[in-house]
Coordinates of C-alpha atoms and ligand atoms in Angstrom, one line a residue:
Chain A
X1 CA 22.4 -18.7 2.4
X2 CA 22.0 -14.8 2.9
X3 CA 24.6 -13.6 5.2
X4 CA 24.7 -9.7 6.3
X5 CA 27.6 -8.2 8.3
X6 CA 27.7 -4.7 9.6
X7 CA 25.5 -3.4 6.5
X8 CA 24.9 0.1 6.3
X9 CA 23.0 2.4 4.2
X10 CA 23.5 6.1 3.7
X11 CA 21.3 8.6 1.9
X12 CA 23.1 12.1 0.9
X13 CA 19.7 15.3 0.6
X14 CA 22.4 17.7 -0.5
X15 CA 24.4 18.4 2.9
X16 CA 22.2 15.9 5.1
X17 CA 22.9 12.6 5.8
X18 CA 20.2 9.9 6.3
X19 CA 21.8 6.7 8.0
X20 CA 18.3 4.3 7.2
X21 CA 21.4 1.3 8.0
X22 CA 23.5 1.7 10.6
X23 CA 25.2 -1.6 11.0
X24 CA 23.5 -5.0 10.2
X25 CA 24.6 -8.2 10.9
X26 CA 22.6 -11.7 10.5
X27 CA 22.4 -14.6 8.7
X28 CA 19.1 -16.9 6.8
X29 CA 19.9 -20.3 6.6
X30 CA 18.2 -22.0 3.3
X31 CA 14.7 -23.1 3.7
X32 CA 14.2 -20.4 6.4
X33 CA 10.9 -19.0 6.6
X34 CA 11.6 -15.1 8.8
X35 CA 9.6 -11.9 8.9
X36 CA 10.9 -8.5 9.4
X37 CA 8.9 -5.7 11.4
X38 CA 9.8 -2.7 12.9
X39 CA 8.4 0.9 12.9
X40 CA 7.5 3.5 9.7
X41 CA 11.1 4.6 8.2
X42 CA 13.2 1.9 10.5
X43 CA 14.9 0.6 7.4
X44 CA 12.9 -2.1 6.7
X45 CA 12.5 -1.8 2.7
X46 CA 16.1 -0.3 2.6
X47 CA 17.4 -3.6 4.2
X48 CA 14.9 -5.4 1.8
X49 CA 16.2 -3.9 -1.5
X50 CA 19.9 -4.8 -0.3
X51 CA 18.8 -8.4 0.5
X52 CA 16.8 -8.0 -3.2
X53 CA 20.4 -6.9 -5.0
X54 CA 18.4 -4.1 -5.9
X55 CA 20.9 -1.9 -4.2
X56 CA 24.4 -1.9 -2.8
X57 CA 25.0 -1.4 1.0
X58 CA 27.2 1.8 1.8
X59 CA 29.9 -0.1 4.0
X60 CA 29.9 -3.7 4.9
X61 CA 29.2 -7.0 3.8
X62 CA 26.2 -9.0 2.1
X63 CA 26.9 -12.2 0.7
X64 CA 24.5 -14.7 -0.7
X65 CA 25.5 -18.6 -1.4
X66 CA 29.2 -16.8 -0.6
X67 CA 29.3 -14.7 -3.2
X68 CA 30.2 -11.2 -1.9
X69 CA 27.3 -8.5 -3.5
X70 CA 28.4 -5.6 -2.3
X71 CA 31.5 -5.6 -5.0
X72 CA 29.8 -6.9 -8.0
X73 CA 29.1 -5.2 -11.1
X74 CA 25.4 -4.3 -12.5
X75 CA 25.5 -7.6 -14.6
X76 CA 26.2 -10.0 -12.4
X77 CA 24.1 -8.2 -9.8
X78 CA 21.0 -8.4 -12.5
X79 CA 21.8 -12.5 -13.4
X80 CA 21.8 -13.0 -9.5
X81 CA 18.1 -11.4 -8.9
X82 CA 17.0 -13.0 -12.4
X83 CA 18.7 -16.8 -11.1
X84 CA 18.0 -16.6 -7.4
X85 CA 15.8 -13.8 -6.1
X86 CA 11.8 -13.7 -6.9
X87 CA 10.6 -10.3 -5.2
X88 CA 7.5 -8.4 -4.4
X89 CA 7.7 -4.4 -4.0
X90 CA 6.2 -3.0 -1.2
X91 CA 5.1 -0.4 -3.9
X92 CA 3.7 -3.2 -6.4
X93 CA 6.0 -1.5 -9.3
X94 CA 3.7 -3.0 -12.1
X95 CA 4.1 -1.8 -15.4
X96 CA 1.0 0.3 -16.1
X97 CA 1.1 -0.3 -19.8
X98 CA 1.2 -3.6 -19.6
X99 CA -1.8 -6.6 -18.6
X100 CA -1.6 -8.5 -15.4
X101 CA -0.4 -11.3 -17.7
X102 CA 2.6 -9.8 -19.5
X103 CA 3.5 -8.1 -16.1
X104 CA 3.7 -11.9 -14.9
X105 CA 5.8 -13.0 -17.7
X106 CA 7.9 -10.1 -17.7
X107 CA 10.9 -11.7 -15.3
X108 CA 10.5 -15.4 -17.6
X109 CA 11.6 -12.8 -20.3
X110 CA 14.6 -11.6 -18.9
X111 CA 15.8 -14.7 -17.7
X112 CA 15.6 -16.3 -20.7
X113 CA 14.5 -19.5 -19.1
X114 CA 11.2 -20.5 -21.2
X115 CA 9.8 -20.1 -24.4
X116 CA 6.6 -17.9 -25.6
X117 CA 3.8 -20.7 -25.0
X118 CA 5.7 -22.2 -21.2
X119 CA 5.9 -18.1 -20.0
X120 CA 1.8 -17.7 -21.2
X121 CA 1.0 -21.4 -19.0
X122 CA 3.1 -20.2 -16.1
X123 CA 1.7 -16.8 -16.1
X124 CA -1.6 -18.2 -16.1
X125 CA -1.2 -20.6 -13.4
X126 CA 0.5 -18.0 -11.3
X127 CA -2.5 -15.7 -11.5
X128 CA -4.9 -18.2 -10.8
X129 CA -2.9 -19.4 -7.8
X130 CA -3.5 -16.2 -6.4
X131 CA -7.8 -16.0 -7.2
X132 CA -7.4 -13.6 -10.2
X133 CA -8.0 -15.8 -12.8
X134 CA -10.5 -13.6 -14.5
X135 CA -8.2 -10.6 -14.4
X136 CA -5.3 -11.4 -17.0
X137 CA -6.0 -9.2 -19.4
X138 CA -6.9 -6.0 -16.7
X139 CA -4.0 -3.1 -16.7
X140 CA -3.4 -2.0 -13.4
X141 CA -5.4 0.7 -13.3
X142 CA -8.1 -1.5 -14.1
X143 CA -7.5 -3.4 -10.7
X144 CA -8.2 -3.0 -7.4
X145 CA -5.2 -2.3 -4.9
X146 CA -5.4 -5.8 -3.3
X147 CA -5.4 -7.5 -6.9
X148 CA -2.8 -5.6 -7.7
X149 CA -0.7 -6.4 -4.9
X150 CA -1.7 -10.1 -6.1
X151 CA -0.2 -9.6 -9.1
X152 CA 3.2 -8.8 -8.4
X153 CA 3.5 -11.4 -6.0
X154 CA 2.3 -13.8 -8.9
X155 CA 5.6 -12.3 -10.7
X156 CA 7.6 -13.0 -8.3
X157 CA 6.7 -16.9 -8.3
X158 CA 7.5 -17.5 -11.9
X159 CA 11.0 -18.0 -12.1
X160 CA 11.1 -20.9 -9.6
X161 CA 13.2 -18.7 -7.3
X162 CA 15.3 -20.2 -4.5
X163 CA 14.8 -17.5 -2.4
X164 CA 11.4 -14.8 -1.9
X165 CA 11.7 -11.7 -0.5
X166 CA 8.4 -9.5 -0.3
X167 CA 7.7 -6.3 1.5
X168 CA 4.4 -6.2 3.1
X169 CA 2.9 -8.8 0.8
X170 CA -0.7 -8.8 2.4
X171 CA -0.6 -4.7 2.5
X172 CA -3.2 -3.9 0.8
X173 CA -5.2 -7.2 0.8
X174 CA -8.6 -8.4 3.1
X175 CA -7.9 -11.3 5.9
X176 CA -9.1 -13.7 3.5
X177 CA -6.6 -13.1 0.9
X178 CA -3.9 -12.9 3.3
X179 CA -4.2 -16.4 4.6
X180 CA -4.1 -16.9 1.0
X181 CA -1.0 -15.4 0.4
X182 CA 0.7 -16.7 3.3
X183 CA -0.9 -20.0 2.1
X184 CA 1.0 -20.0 -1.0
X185 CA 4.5 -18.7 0.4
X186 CA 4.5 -21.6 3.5
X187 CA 3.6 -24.3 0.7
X188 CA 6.5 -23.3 -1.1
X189 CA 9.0 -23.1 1.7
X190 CA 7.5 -26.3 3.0
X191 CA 7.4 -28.4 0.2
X192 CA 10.1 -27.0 -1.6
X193 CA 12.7 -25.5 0.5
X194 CA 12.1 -22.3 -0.8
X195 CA 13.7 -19.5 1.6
X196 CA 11.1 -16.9 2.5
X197 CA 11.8 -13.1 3.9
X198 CA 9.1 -10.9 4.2
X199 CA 8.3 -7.5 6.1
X200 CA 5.3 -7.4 8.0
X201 CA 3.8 -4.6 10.4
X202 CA 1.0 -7.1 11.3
X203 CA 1.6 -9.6 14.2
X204 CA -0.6 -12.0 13.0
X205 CA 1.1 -12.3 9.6
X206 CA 4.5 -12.4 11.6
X207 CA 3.4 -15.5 13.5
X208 CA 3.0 -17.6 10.4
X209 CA 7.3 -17.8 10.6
X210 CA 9.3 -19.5 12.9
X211 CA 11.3 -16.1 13.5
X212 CA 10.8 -12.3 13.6
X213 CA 13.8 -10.0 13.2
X214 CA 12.7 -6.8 14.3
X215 CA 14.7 -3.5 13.6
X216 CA 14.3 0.4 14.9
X217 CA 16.3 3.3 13.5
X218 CA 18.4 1.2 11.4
X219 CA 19.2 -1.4 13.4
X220 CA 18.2 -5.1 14.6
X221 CA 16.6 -4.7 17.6
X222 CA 15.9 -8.5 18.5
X223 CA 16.1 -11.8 16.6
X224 CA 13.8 -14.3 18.0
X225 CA 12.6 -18.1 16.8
X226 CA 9.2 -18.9 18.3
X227 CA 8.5 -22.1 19.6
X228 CA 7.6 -25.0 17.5
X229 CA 3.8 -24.6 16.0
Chain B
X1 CA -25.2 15.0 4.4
X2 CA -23.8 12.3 1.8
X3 CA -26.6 10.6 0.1
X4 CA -26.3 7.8 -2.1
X5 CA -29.2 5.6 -4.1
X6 CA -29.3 3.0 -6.0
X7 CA -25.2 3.7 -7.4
X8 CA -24.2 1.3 -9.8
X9 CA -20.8 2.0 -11.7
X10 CA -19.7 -0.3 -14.9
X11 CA -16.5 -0.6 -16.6
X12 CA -16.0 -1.7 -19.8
X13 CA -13.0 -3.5 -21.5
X14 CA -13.5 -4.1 -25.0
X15 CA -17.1 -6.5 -24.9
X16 CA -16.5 -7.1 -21.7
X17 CA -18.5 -5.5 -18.6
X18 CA -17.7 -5.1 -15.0
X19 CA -20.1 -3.9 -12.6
X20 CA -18.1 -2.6 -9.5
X21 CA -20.9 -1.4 -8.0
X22 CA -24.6 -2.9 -8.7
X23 CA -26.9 -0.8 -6.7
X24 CA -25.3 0.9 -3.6
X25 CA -27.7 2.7 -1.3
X26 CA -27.0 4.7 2.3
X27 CA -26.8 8.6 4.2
X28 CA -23.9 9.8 6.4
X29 CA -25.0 12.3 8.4
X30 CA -22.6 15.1 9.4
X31 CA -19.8 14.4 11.9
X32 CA -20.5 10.7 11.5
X33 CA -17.2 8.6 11.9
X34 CA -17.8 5.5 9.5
X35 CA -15.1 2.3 8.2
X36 CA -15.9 0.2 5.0
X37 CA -14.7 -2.9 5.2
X38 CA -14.8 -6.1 2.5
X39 CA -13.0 -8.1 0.5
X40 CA -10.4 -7.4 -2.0
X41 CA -11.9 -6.5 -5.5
X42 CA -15.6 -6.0 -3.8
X43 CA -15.7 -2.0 -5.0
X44 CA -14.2 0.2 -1.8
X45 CA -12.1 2.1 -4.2
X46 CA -15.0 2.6 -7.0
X47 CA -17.2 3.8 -4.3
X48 CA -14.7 5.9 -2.7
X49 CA -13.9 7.3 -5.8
X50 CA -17.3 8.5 -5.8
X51 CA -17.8 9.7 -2.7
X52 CA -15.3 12.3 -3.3
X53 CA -16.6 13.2 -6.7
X54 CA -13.9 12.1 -8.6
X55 CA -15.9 9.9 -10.7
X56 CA -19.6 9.7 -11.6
X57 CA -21.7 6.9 -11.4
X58 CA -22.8 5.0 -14.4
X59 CA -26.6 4.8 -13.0
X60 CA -27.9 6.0 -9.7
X61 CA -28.0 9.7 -7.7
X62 CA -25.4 11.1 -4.9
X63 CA -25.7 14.0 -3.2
X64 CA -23.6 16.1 -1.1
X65 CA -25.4 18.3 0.8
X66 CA -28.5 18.1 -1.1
X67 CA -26.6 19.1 -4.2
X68 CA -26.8 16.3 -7.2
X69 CA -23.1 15.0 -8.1
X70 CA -24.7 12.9 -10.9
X71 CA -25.7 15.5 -13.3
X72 CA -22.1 18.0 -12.2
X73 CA -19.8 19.3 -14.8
X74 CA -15.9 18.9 -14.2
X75 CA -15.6 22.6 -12.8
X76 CA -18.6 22.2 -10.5
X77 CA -17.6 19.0 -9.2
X78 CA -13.6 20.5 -9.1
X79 CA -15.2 23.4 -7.0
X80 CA -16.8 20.8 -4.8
X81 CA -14.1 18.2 -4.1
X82 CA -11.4 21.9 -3.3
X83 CA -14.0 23.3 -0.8
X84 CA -15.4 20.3 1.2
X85 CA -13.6 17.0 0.9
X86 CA -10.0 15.8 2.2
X87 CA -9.2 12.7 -0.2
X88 CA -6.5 10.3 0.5
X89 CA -6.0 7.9 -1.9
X90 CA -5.1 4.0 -1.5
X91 CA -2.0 4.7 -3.9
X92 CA -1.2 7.7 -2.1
X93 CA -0.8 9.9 -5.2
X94 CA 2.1 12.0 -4.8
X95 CA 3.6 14.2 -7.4
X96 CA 6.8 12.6 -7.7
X97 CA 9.2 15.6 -8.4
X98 CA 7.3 17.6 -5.5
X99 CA 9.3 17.8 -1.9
X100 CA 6.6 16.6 1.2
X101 CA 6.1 20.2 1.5
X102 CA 5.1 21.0 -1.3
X103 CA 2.5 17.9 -2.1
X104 CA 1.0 18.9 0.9
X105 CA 0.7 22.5 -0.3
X106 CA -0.9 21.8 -3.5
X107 CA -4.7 21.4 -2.5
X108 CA -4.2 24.8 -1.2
X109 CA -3.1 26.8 -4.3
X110 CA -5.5 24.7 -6.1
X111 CA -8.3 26.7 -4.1
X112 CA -7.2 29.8 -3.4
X113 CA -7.5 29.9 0.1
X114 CA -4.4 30.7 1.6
X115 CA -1.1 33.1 0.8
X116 CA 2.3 31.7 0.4
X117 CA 3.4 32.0 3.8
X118 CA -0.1 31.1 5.6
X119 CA 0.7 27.9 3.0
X120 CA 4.0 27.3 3.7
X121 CA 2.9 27.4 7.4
X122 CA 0.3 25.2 7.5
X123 CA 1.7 22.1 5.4
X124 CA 4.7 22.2 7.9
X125 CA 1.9 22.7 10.9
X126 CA 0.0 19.4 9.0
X127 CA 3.2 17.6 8.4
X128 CA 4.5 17.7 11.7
X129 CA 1.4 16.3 13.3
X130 CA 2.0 13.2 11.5
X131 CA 5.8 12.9 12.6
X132 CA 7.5 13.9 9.5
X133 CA 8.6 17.9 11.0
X134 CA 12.2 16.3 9.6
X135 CA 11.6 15.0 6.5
X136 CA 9.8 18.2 4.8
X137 CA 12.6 18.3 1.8
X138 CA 12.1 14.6 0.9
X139 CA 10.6 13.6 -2.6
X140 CA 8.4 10.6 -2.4
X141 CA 11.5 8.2 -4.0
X142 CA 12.9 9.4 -1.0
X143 CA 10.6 8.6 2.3
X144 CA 9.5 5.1 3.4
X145 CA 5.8 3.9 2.5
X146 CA 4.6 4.4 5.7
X147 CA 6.6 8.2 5.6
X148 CA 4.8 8.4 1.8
X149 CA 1.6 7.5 3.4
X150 CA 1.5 10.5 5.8
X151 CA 2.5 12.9 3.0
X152 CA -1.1 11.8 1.6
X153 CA -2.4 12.3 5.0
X154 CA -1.5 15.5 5.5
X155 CA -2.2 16.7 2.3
X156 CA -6.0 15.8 3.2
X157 CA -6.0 17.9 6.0
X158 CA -4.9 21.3 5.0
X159 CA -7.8 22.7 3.2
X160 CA -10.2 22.5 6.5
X161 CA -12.5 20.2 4.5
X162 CA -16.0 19.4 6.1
X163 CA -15.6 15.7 5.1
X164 CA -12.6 13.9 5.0
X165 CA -12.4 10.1 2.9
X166 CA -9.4 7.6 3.2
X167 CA -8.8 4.9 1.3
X168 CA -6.5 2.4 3.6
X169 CA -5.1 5.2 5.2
X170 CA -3.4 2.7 7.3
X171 CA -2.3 0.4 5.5
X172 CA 1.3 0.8 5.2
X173 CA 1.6 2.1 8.7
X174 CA 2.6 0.1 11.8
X175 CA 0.4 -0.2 14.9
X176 CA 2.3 3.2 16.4
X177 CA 1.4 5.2 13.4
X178 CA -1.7 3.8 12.8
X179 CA -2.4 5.0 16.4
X180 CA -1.3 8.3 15.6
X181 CA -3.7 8.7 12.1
X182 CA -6.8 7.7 13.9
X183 CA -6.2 9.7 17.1
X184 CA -6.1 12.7 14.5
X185 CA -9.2 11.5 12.4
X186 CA -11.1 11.1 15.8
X187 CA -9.7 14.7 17.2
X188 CA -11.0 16.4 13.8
X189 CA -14.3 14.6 14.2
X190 CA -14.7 15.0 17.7
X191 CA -13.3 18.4 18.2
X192 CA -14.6 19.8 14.6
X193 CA -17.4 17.7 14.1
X194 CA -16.0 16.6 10.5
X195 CA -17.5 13.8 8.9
X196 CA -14.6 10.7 8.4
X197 CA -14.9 8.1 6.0
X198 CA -12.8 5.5 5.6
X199 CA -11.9 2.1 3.9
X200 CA -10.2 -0.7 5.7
X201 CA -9.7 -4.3 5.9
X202 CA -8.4 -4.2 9.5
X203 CA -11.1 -4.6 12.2
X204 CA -9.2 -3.2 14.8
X205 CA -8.7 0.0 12.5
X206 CA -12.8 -0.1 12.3
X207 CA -13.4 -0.3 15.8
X208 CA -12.2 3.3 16.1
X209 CA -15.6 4.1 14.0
X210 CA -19.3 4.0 15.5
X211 CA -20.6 2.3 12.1
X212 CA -19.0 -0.3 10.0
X213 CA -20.7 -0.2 6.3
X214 CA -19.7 -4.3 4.7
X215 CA -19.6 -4.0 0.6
X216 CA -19.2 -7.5 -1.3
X217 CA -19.6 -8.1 -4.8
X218 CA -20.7 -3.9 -5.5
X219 CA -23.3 -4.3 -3.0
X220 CA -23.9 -3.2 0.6
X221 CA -23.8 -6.3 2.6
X222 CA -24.5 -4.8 5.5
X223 CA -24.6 -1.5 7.9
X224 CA -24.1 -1.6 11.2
X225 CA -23.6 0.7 14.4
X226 CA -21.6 -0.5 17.4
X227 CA -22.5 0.0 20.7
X228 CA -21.4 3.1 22.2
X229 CA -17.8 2.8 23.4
Ligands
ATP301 N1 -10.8 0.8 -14.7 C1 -11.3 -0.4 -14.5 N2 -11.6 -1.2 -15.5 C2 -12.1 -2.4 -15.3 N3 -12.3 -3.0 -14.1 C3 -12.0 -2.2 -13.0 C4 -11.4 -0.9 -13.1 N4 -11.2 -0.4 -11.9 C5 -11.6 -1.4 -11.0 N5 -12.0 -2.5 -11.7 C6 -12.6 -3.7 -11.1 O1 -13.7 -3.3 -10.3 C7 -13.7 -4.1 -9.1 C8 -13.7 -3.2 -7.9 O2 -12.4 -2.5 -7.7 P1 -12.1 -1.6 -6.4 O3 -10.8 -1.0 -6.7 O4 -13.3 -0.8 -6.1 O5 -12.0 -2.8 -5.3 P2 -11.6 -2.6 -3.7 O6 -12.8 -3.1 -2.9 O7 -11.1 -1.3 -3.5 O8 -10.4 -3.7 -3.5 P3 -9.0 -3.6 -2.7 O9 -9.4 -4.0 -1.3 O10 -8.2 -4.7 -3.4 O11 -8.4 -2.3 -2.8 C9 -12.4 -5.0 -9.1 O12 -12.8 -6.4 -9.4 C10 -11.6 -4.5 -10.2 O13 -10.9 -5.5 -11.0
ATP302 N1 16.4 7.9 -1.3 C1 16.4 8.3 0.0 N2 16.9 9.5 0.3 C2 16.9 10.0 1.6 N3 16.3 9.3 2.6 C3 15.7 8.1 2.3 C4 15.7 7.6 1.0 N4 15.0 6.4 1.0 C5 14.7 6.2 2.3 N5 15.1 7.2 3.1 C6 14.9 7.3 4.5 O1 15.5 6.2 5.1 C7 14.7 5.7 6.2 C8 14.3 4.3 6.0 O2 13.4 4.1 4.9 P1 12.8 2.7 4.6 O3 12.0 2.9 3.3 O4 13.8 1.6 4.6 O5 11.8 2.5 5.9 P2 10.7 1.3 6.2 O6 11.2 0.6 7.5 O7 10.5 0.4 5.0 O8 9.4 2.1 6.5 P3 7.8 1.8 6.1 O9 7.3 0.8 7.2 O10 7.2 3.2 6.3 O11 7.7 1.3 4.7 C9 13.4 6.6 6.3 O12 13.5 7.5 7.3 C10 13.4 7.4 4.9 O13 13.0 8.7 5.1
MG303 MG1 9.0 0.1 3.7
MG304 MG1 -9.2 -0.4 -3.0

């Protein structure tokens, strides 16, 4: 469970102060499936990379199975998003040296989880799962923006997380490749419980969840479940 | 005028070929507003890429006002891209270590147009008609995607280019900004009579144009003009 309690998040530009956070309070129930929206520089992917353990809130509380992030250390911070946490930057943050295939098994590395031959089958399931099959050996540069977005969305499946959290996922991709997407992340909430975040700024793509939290300058603006599909 | 025949553009990795493009042919006539639309992977960016003489085709002819872009050396094609074309990348391509300001300054000391304070003056002018008058001394790490995307917006304005090509240029922007980008595309195309090209997958974004151009697989699938609105 992800619980949030008065978060805030304050940005220092020498003398200024940028309050993206200004007090944030709501909880994700395992097996959830919610999307975020809210206008251009709301706080959105500053909430996200909080959620992610990516970063630490300035004030308040952010807890996640009841243990309390927000006074952890880097280590047990980087075993939680390796455990836990499979997530897709709204930037794509691929490494450009690197094929779409060792980008993929780049987290099973970390973790530890799986040896050499089980982190090149997962890989390569991953990336088929999301139509670029005949891409593993492309860099980056080599791929278009909406296979890229594919890619790191494919990384972020690998570890069998038990919670996804993805900014824009479907960003950068056509309408048929976003009903792909989508496909993929309803199969696994459905079918395996697996608790989905994800920011949006498309309605359609919103209305694929069963709730919407919507924020503006830093705050939630409304929380609301949709009826039953 | 932008005229294109029979583009084709390969890449190679290692043995192994990929045709983008396979044989692209159509005009844009002056102070046209066009979208291209089409799946992910189907070649926007390669012919984009093109279009603003970035890259050269691998077989095939396009001309920019009657001038051959196939045949150019870098410093011709450099001299071409500073004096007629606003480009805004899908990636957005901001020099990281540059303030907003500054990015947006760039394509001006690059040609040569403008003093230090006519350029100071008219990135803040270009800035603040995309909503970012208070976020000038930001570095990209430190504005939203959306903000980021406006940077590369701006930046595309300032030189007074005759043509100006985006690549997504909404694509990290929600419905309000998005609003706000094509109102200024269609002012500078109605007003100016500048030629606008632009890629997207959204259809409400390409209803704001008079023309949709469909690519799929590297090829035109088709070209049509919408009834006047
Ligand atoms: N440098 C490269 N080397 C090899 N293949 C490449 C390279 N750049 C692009 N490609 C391939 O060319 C094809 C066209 O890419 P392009 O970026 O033009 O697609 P796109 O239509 O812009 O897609 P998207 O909507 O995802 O941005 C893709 O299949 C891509 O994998
Ligand atoms: N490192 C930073 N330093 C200063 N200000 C920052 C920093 N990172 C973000 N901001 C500011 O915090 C605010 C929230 O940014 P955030 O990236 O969370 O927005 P967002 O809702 O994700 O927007 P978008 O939809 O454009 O991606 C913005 O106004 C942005 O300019
Ligand atoms: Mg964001
Ligand atoms: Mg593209």
């Amino acid at each position: 469970m992800i619980k949030v309690t008065e978060v805030t998040k304050t940005y220092w530009m020498g003398e200024v102060e940028v309050n993206a956070l200004r007090g944030v309070s709501f909880e994700v129930h395992d097996g959830e499936m919610v999307a975020i929206m809210g206008p251009s520089g709301s706080g959105k992917s500053t909430l996200m990379n909080i959620l992610g353990v990516l970063d630490q809130p300035s004030t308040g509380s952010y807890q996640i199975d009841d243990e309390e992030v927000a006074t952890m250390g880097e280590t047990q911070m980087a075993e939680i998003r390796n455990r836990k946490i499979g997530f897709v930057f709204q930037s794509f943050n691929l490494l450009p040296r690197l094929t779409a295939l060792a980008n993929v098994e780049l987290p099973m590395l970390y973790s530890g989880m799986f040896g050499r031959a089980e982190r090149h089958e997962r890989a390569t399931a991953a990336l088929e799962s999301v139509g670029l099959g005949d891409r593993l050996d492309h860099k980056p540069k080599e791929l278009s923006g909406g296979q890229q977005q594919r890619v790191a969305i494919a990384r972020s499946l690998v570890n069998d997380p038990s919670i996804i959290l993805a900014d824009e996922p479907t960003g950068a991709l056509d309408s048929h490749s976003t009903e792909e997407v989508l496909g993929i992340f309803q199969r696994l909430n459905y079918e395996q419980g697996i608790t989905v975040v994800f920011v949006t700024h498309e309605q359609e793509v919103a209305d694929h969840c069963r709730r919407i939290i919507r924020v503006r300058d830093g705050l939630v603006e409304s929380d609301k479940y949709l009826p039953d599909q």
